[in-house]
Amino acid sequence: MTLQYALDASQAHTELVRALVESPLEYPLEAYRILSGLARSAHELPQLLELLEGGIDRLRAAGLLETDFRGASLEDFHAGLAAASEASQALERGLDQAYRAIGHVSYKEAGEPEL
């Protein structure tokens, strides 16, 4: 079931991109709501990565893991997760900034007032 959640999340992002290509935004509120969801997802990423790392560490402690013949190492895995965690935190900050900013944009429905 855990793997299915990861596949579903990936599919949801792909479908979101497709939907935005096929039906561009019509109102700023749509962007606001999309950014809200993306920011929530980004907020969860560091914890998700930490849980993945902990799972691999438990498997390693149990003596169930070894590196493959191509030289891939668990150190590379840990370094990659650390870099991904930093990137996800930067992503969350950027999404939060965009989310707060778009909340102050409204749809222009009326023409400019005449002077």
Tab-separated table of N, CA and C in Angstrom:
chain	number	residue	atom	x	y	z
A	1	MET	N	0.820	-1.195	0.000
A	1	MET	CA	0.000	0.000	0.000
A	1	MET	C	0.869	1.266	0.000
A	2	THR	N	1.988	1.243	0.719
A	2	THR	CA	2.859	2.414	0.780
A	2	THR	C	3.350	2.807	-0.609
A	3	LEU	N	3.771	1.814	-1.376
A	3	LEU	CA	4.239	2.095	-2.731
A	3	LEU	C	3.133	2.722	-3.565
A	4	GLN	N	1.911	2.275	-3.390
A	4	GLN	CA	0.795	2.816	-4.162
A	4	GLN	C	0.603	4.304	-3.879
A	5	TYR	N	0.804	4.728	-2.629
A	5	TYR	CA	0.691	6.154	-2.301
A	5	TYR	C	1.717	6.971	-3.084
A	6	ALA	N	2.935	6.465	-3.173
A	6	ALA	CA	3.976	7.172	-3.931
A	6	ALA	C	3.606	7.250	-5.410
A	7	LEU	N	3.107	6.151	-5.948
A	7	LEU	CA	2.695	6.146	-7.350
A	7	LEU	C	1.516	7.081	-7.583
A	8	ASP	N	0.574	7.100	-6.651
A	8	ASP	CA	-0.586	7.987	-6.771
A	8	ASP	C	-0.168	9.455	-6.726
A	9	ALA	N	0.775	9.791	-5.838
A	9	ALA	CA	1.247	11.177	-5.740
A	9	ALA	C	1.922	11.600	-7.041
A	10	SER	N	2.738	10.735	-7.579
A	10	SER	CA	3.399	11.031	-8.848
A	10	SER	C	2.381	11.221	-9.960
A	11	GLN	N	1.405	10.338	-10.017
A	11	GLN	CA	0.368	10.427	-11.042
A	11	GLN	C	-0.445	11.712	-10.881
A	12	ALA	N	-0.733	12.095	-9.642
A	12	ALA	CA	-1.506	13.318	-9.395
A	12	ALA	C	-0.762	14.544	-9.919
A	13	HIS	N	0.554	14.602	-9.711
A	13	HIS	CA	1.329	15.738	-10.221
A	13	HIS	C	1.329	15.750	-11.745
A	14	THR	N	1.462	14.573	-12.346
A	14	THR	CA	1.431	14.480	-13.813
A	14	THR	C	0.083	14.945	-14.352
A	15	GLU	N	-0.987	14.518	-13.709
A	15	GLU	CA	-2.323	14.907	-14.151
A	15	GLU	C	-2.576	16.401	-13.943
A	16	LEU	N	-2.020	16.966	-12.879
A	16	LEU	CA	-2.149	18.405	-12.649
A	16	LEU	C	-1.479	19.180	-13.778
A	17	VAL	N	-0.290	18.771	-14.160
A	17	VAL	CA	0.406	19.431	-15.266
A	17	VAL	C	-0.423	19.323	-16.540
A	18	ARG	N	-0.909	18.141	-16.828
A	18	ARG	CA	-1.719	17.936	-18.031
A	18	ARG	C	-2.964	18.822	-18.010
A	19	ALA	N	-3.633	18.885	-16.869
A	19	ALA	CA	-4.843	19.700	-16.749
A	19	ALA	C	-4.543	21.178	-16.969
A	20	LEU	N	-3.408	21.660	-16.442
A	20	LEU	CA	-3.051	23.069	-16.622
A	20	LEU	C	-2.667	23.378	-18.065
A	21	VAL	N	-2.088	22.399	-18.760
A	21	VAL	CA	-1.761	22.587	-20.176
A	21	VAL	C	-3.046	22.644	-20.995
A	22	GLU	N	-3.952	21.743	-20.710
A	22	GLU	CA	-5.187	21.649	-21.482
A	22	GLU	C	-6.205	22.729	-21.124
A	23	SER	N	-6.211	23.151	-19.884
A	23	SER	CA	-7.166	24.166	-19.418
A	23	SER	C	-6.432	25.185	-18.559
A	24	PRO	N	-5.811	26.185	-19.173
A	24	PRO	CA	-5.069	27.192	-18.392
A	24	PRO	C	-5.975	27.876	-17.365
A	25	LEU	N	-5.339	28.447	-16.377
A	25	LEU	CA	-6.067	29.141	-15.316
A	25	LEU	C	-6.962	30.236	-15.881
A	26	GLU	N	-8.103	30.403	-15.248
A	26	GLU	CA	-8.995	31.497	-15.600
A	26	GLU	C	-9.074	32.537	-14.492
A	27	TYR	N	-8.803	32.128	-13.267
A	27	TYR	CA	-8.913	33.033	-12.123
A	27	TYR	C	-7.716	32.839	-11.188
A	28	PRO	N	-7.282	33.903	-10.514
A	28	PRO	CA	-6.173	33.776	-9.565
A	28	PRO	C	-6.485	32.813	-8.424
A	29	LEU	N	-7.754	32.680	-8.066
A	29	LEU	CA	-8.136	31.778	-6.986
A	29	LEU	C	-7.716	30.339	-7.298
A	30	GLU	N	-7.730	29.971	-8.571
A	30	GLU	CA	-7.290	28.631	-8.949
A	30	GLU	C	-5.806	28.440	-8.614
A	31	ALA	N	-4.993	29.420	-8.942
A	31	ALA	CA	-3.566	29.347	-8.622
A	31	ALA	C	-3.365	29.299	-7.113
A	32	TYR	N	-4.139	30.077	-6.396
A	32	TYR	CA	-4.066	30.129	-4.935
A	32	TYR	C	-4.319	28.736	-4.352
A	33	ARG	N	-5.338	28.076	-4.832
A	33	ARG	CA	-5.689	26.751	-4.314
A	33	ARG	C	-4.659	25.692	-4.722
A	34	ILE	N	-4.169	25.780	-5.946
A	34	ILE	CA	-3.136	24.837	-6.385
A	34	ILE	C	-1.869	25.024	-5.566
A	35	LEU	N	-1.464	26.265	-5.364
A	35	LEU	CA	-0.270	26.528	-4.558
A	35	LEU	C	-0.443	26.032	-3.128
A	36	SER	N	-1.644	26.153	-2.605
A	36	SER	CA	-1.909	25.661	-1.256
A	36	SER	C	-1.630	24.161	-1.173
A	37	GLY	N	-2.152	23.413	-2.128
A	37	GLY	CA	-1.921	21.973	-2.133
A	37	GLY	C	-0.465	21.610	-2.332
A	38	LEU	N	0.202	22.306	-3.247
A	38	LEU	CA	1.613	22.031	-3.485
A	38	LEU	C	2.464	22.370	-2.269
A	39	ALA	N	2.136	23.467	-1.588
A	39	ALA	CA	2.883	23.847	-0.382
A	39	ALA	C	2.701	22.796	0.707
A	40	ARG	N	1.495	22.282	0.851
A	40	ARG	CA	1.262	21.227	1.853
A	40	ARG	C	2.087	19.988	1.509
A	41	SER	N	2.131	19.637	0.232
A	41	SER	CA	2.931	18.484	-0.187
A	41	SER	C	4.412	18.710	0.106
A	42	ALA	N	4.906	19.883	-0.244
A	42	ALA	CA	6.320	20.193	-0.005
A	42	ALA	C	6.639	20.181	1.480
A	43	HIS	N	5.696	20.598	2.301
A	43	HIS	CA	5.892	20.617	3.752
A	43	HIS	C	6.131	19.200	4.291
A	44	GLU	N	5.503	18.219	3.684
A	44	GLU	CA	5.626	16.838	4.144
A	44	GLU	C	6.894	16.149	3.644
A	45	LEU	N	7.516	16.664	2.609
A	45	LEU	CA	8.657	15.970	1.998
A	45	LEU	C	9.830	15.715	2.945
A	46	PRO	N	10.282	16.695	3.742
A	46	PRO	CA	11.415	16.391	4.618
A	46	PRO	C	11.131	15.227	5.582
A	47	GLN	N	9.924	15.179	6.130
A	47	GLN	CA	9.591	14.079	7.032
A	47	GLN	C	9.550	12.750	6.276
A	48	LEU	N	8.993	12.780	5.084
A	48	LEU	CA	8.955	11.576	4.264
A	48	LEU	C	10.364	11.062	3.983
A	49	LEU	N	11.259	11.964	3.627
A	49	LEU	CA	12.641	11.575	3.346
A	49	LEU	C	13.323	11.029	4.594
A	50	GLU	N	13.036	11.628	5.729
A	50	GLU	CA	13.598	11.166	7.003
A	50	GLU	C	13.110	9.750	7.319
A	51	LEU	N	11.835	9.486	7.056
A	51	LEU	CA	11.286	8.154	7.303
A	51	LEU	C	11.894	7.115	6.357
A	52	LEU	N	12.114	7.501	5.107
A	52	LEU	CA	12.788	6.599	4.172
A	52	LEU	C	14.201	6.272	4.646
A	53	GLU	N	14.892	7.296	5.078
A	53	GLU	CA	16.254	7.099	5.558
A	53	GLU	C	16.272	6.182	6.775
A	54	GLY	N	15.340	6.415	7.692
A	54	GLY	CA	15.265	5.564	8.879
A	54	GLY	C	14.963	4.125	8.522
A	55	GLY	N	14.097	3.909	7.542
A	55	GLY	CA	13.788	2.549	7.116
A	55	GLY	C	15.000	1.837	6.550
A	56	ILE	N	15.756	2.541	5.720
A	56	ILE	CA	16.975	1.944	5.155
A	56	ILE	C	17.995	1.694	6.259
A	57	ASP	N	18.112	2.622	7.208
A	57	ASP	CA	19.062	2.427	8.317
A	57	ASP	C	18.694	1.200	9.152
A	58	ARG	N	17.396	0.966	9.366
A	58	ARG	CA	16.978	-0.220	10.125
A	58	ARG	C	17.309	-1.505	9.355
A	59	LEU	N	17.093	-1.483	8.035
A	59	LEU	CA	17.450	-2.654	7.230
A	59	LEU	C	18.959	-2.909	7.268
A	60	ARG	N	19.717	-1.821	7.232
A	60	ARG	CA	21.181	-1.963	7.283
A	60	ARG	C	21.624	-2.509	8.630
A	61	ALA	N	21.041	-1.991	9.718
A	61	ALA	CA	21.399	-2.451	11.059
A	61	ALA	C	21.073	-3.937	11.245
A	62	ALA	N	20.050	-4.392	10.542
A	62	ALA	CA	19.675	-5.808	10.623
A	62	ALA	C	20.549	-6.682	9.723
A	63	GLY	N	21.478	-6.070	9.011
A	63	GLY	CA	22.372	-6.818	8.142
A	63	GLY	C	21.727	-7.291	6.858
A	64	LEU	N	20.694	-6.613	6.427
A	64	LEU	CA	19.953	-7.044	5.248
A	64	LEU	C	20.347	-6.318	3.967
A	65	LEU	N	21.284	-5.379	4.037
A	65	LEU	CA	21.648	-4.590	2.866
A	65	LEU	C	23.128	-4.701	2.545
A	66	GLU	N	23.428	-4.548	1.268
A	66	GLU	CA	24.801	-4.399	0.814
A	66	GLU	C	24.761	-3.532	-0.430
A	67	THR	N	25.896	-2.944	-0.785
A	67	THR	CA	25.924	-2.110	-1.985
A	67	THR	C	26.012	-3.010	-3.211
A	68	ASP	N	25.592	-2.486	-4.353
A	68	ASP	CA	25.592	-3.298	-5.568
A	68	ASP	C	26.962	-3.282	-6.240
A	69	PHE	N	27.095	-4.056	-7.271
A	69	PHE	CA	28.385	-4.227	-7.939
A	69	PHE	C	28.849	-2.989	-8.685
A	70	ARG	N	27.963	-2.012	-8.904
A	70	ARG	CA	28.356	-0.805	-9.637
A	70	ARG	C	28.976	0.245	-8.718
A	71	GLY	N	29.060	-0.025	-7.461
A	71	GLY	CA	29.694	0.902	-6.539
A	71	GLY	C	28.743	1.876	-5.876
A	72	ALA	N	27.433	1.713	-6.077
A	72	ALA	CA	26.483	2.578	-5.379
A	72	ALA	C	26.623	2.325	-3.889
A	73	SER	N	26.516	3.378	-3.109
A	73	SER	CA	26.737	3.197	-1.682
A	73	SER	C	25.625	3.827	-0.862
A	74	LEU	N	25.509	3.356	0.361
A	74	LEU	CA	24.532	3.944	1.266
A	74	LEU	C	24.912	5.372	1.636
A	75	GLU	N	26.209	5.684	1.575
A	75	GLU	CA	26.621	7.066	1.825
A	75	GLU	C	26.050	7.996	0.757
A	76	ASP	N	26.058	7.530	-0.487
A	76	ASP	CA	25.463	8.312	-1.573
A	76	ASP	C	23.963	8.487	-1.350
A	77	PHE	N	23.324	7.447	-0.866
A	77	PHE	CA	21.896	7.497	-0.555
A	77	PHE	C	21.626	8.580	0.491
A	78	HIS	N	22.409	8.556	1.571
A	78	HIS	CA	22.231	9.557	2.638
A	78	HIS	C	22.520	10.968	2.136
A	79	ALA	N	23.561	11.124	1.337
A	79	ALA	CA	23.893	12.442	0.795
A	79	ALA	C	22.783	12.925	-0.136
A	80	GLY	N	22.261	12.030	-0.942
A	80	GLY	CA	21.170	12.396	-1.839
A	80	GLY	C	19.923	12.821	-1.079
A	81	LEU	N	19.591	12.090	-0.013
A	81	LEU	CA	18.431	12.465	0.792
A	81	LEU	C	18.640	13.806	1.484
A	82	ALA	N	19.859	14.068	1.947
A	82	ALA	CA	20.141	15.358	2.597
A	82	ALA	C	19.956	16.493	1.594
A	83	ALA	N	20.463	16.310	0.381
A	83	ALA	CA	20.301	17.337	-0.653
A	83	ALA	C	18.830	17.506	-1.018
A	84	ALA	N	18.105	16.406	-1.121
A	84	ALA	CA	16.677	16.468	-1.447
A	84	ALA	C	15.895	17.168	-0.343
A	85	SER	N	16.264	16.924	0.893
A	85	SER	CA	15.583	17.573	2.017
A	85	SER	C	15.796	19.082	1.988
A	86	GLU	N	17.021	19.491	1.732
A	86	GLU	CA	17.305	20.932	1.623
A	86	GLU	C	16.514	21.547	0.470
A	87	ALA	N	16.491	20.864	-0.652
A	87	ALA	CA	15.761	21.372	-1.815
A	87	ALA	C	14.262	21.440	-1.533
A	88	SER	N	13.734	20.450	-0.837
A	88	SER	CA	12.297	20.462	-0.549
A	88	SER	C	11.942	21.589	0.423
A	89	GLN	N	12.840	21.894	1.336
A	89	GLN	CA	12.592	23.015	2.248
A	89	GLN	C	12.621	24.339	1.490
A	90	ALA	N	13.543	24.471	0.540
A	90	ALA	CA	13.572	25.678	-0.296
A	90	ALA	C	12.319	25.751	-1.155
A	91	LEU	N	11.877	24.624	-1.674
A	91	LEU	CA	10.648	24.574	-2.464
A	91	LEU	C	9.456	25.020	-1.628
A	92	GLU	N	9.379	24.526	-0.420
A	92	GLU	CA	8.272	24.922	0.457
A	92	GLU	C	8.281	26.426	0.714
A	93	ARG	N	9.455	26.991	0.982
A	93	ARG	CA	9.542	28.443	1.215
A	93	ARG	C	9.080	29.220	-0.016
A	94	GLY	N	9.518	28.790	-1.192
A	94	GLY	CA	9.118	29.462	-2.423
A	94	GLY	C	7.627	29.351	-2.678
A	95	LEU	N	7.067	28.173	-2.466
A	95	LEU	CA	5.632	27.986	-2.659
A	95	LEU	C	4.827	28.805	-1.663
A	96	ASP	N	5.294	28.851	-0.420
A	96	ASP	CA	4.613	29.673	0.592
A	96	ASP	C	4.629	31.146	0.197
A	97	GLN	N	5.768	31.614	-0.297
A	97	GLN	CA	5.880	33.010	-0.730
A	97	GLN	C	4.911	33.297	-1.875
A	98	ALA	N	4.884	32.411	-2.859
A	98	ALA	CA	3.980	32.593	-3.997
A	98	ALA	C	2.525	32.515	-3.551
A	99	TYR	N	2.227	31.611	-2.652
A	99	TYR	CA	0.865	31.444	-2.128
A	99	TYR	C	0.387	32.713	-1.429
A	100	ARG	N	1.235	33.257	-0.574
A	100	ARG	CA	0.867	34.497	0.138
A	100	ARG	C	0.677	35.655	-0.837
A	101	ALA	N	1.515	35.728	-1.855
A	101	ALA	CA	1.449	36.838	-2.812
A	101	ALA	C	0.211	36.750	-3.699
A	102	ILE	N	-0.099	35.549	-4.178
A	102	ILE	CA	-1.231	35.429	-5.101
A	102	ILE	C	-2.551	35.674	-4.373
A	103	GLY	N	-2.549	35.541	-3.073
A	103	GLY	CA	-3.753	35.822	-2.286
A	103	GLY	C	-4.180	37.271	-2.357
A	104	HIS	N	-3.287	38.150	-2.796
A	104	HIS	CA	-3.588	39.581	-2.886
A	104	HIS	C	-3.853	40.022	-4.326
A	105	VAL	N	-3.985	39.059	-5.227
A	105	VAL	CA	-4.259	39.360	-6.625
A	105	VAL	C	-5.713	38.994	-6.887
A	106	SER	N	-6.405	39.855	-7.579
A	106	SER	CA	-7.801	39.542	-7.892
A	106	SER	C	-8.035	39.644	-9.399
A	107	TYR	N	-9.091	39.062	-9.821
A	107	TYR	CA	-9.450	39.047	-11.231
A	107	TYR	C	-10.029	40.396	-11.620
A	108	LYS	N	-9.549	40.951	-12.700
A	108	LYS	CA	-10.000	42.256	-13.165
A	108	LYS	C	-11.244	42.050	-14.009
A	109	GLU	N	-12.404	42.355	-13.438
A	109	GLU	CA	-13.666	42.117	-14.143
A	109	GLU	C	-14.207	43.383	-14.791
A	110	ALA	N	-13.900	44.542	-14.237
A	110	ALA	CA	-14.434	45.798	-14.769
A	110	ALA	C	-13.311	46.565	-15.461
A	111	GLY	N	-13.701	47.407	-16.392
A	111	GLY	CA	-12.716	48.246	-17.073
A	111	GLY	C	-12.156	49.304	-16.124
A	112	GLU	N	-11.102	49.923	-16.567
A	112	GLU	CA	-10.494	51.009	-15.802
A	112	GLU	C	-11.463	52.191	-15.689
A	113	PRO	N	-11.515	52.818	-14.542
A	113	PRO	CA	-12.399	53.995	-14.415
A	113	PRO	C	-11.916	55.125	-15.316
A	114	GLU	N	-12.863	55.819	-15.891
A	114	GLU	CA	-12.514	56.958	-16.748
A	114	GLU	C	-12.244	58.169	-15.881
A	115	LEU	N	-11.253	58.953	-16.286
A	115	LEU	CA	-10.888	60.142	-15.517
A	115	LEU	C	-11.484	61.371	-16.134
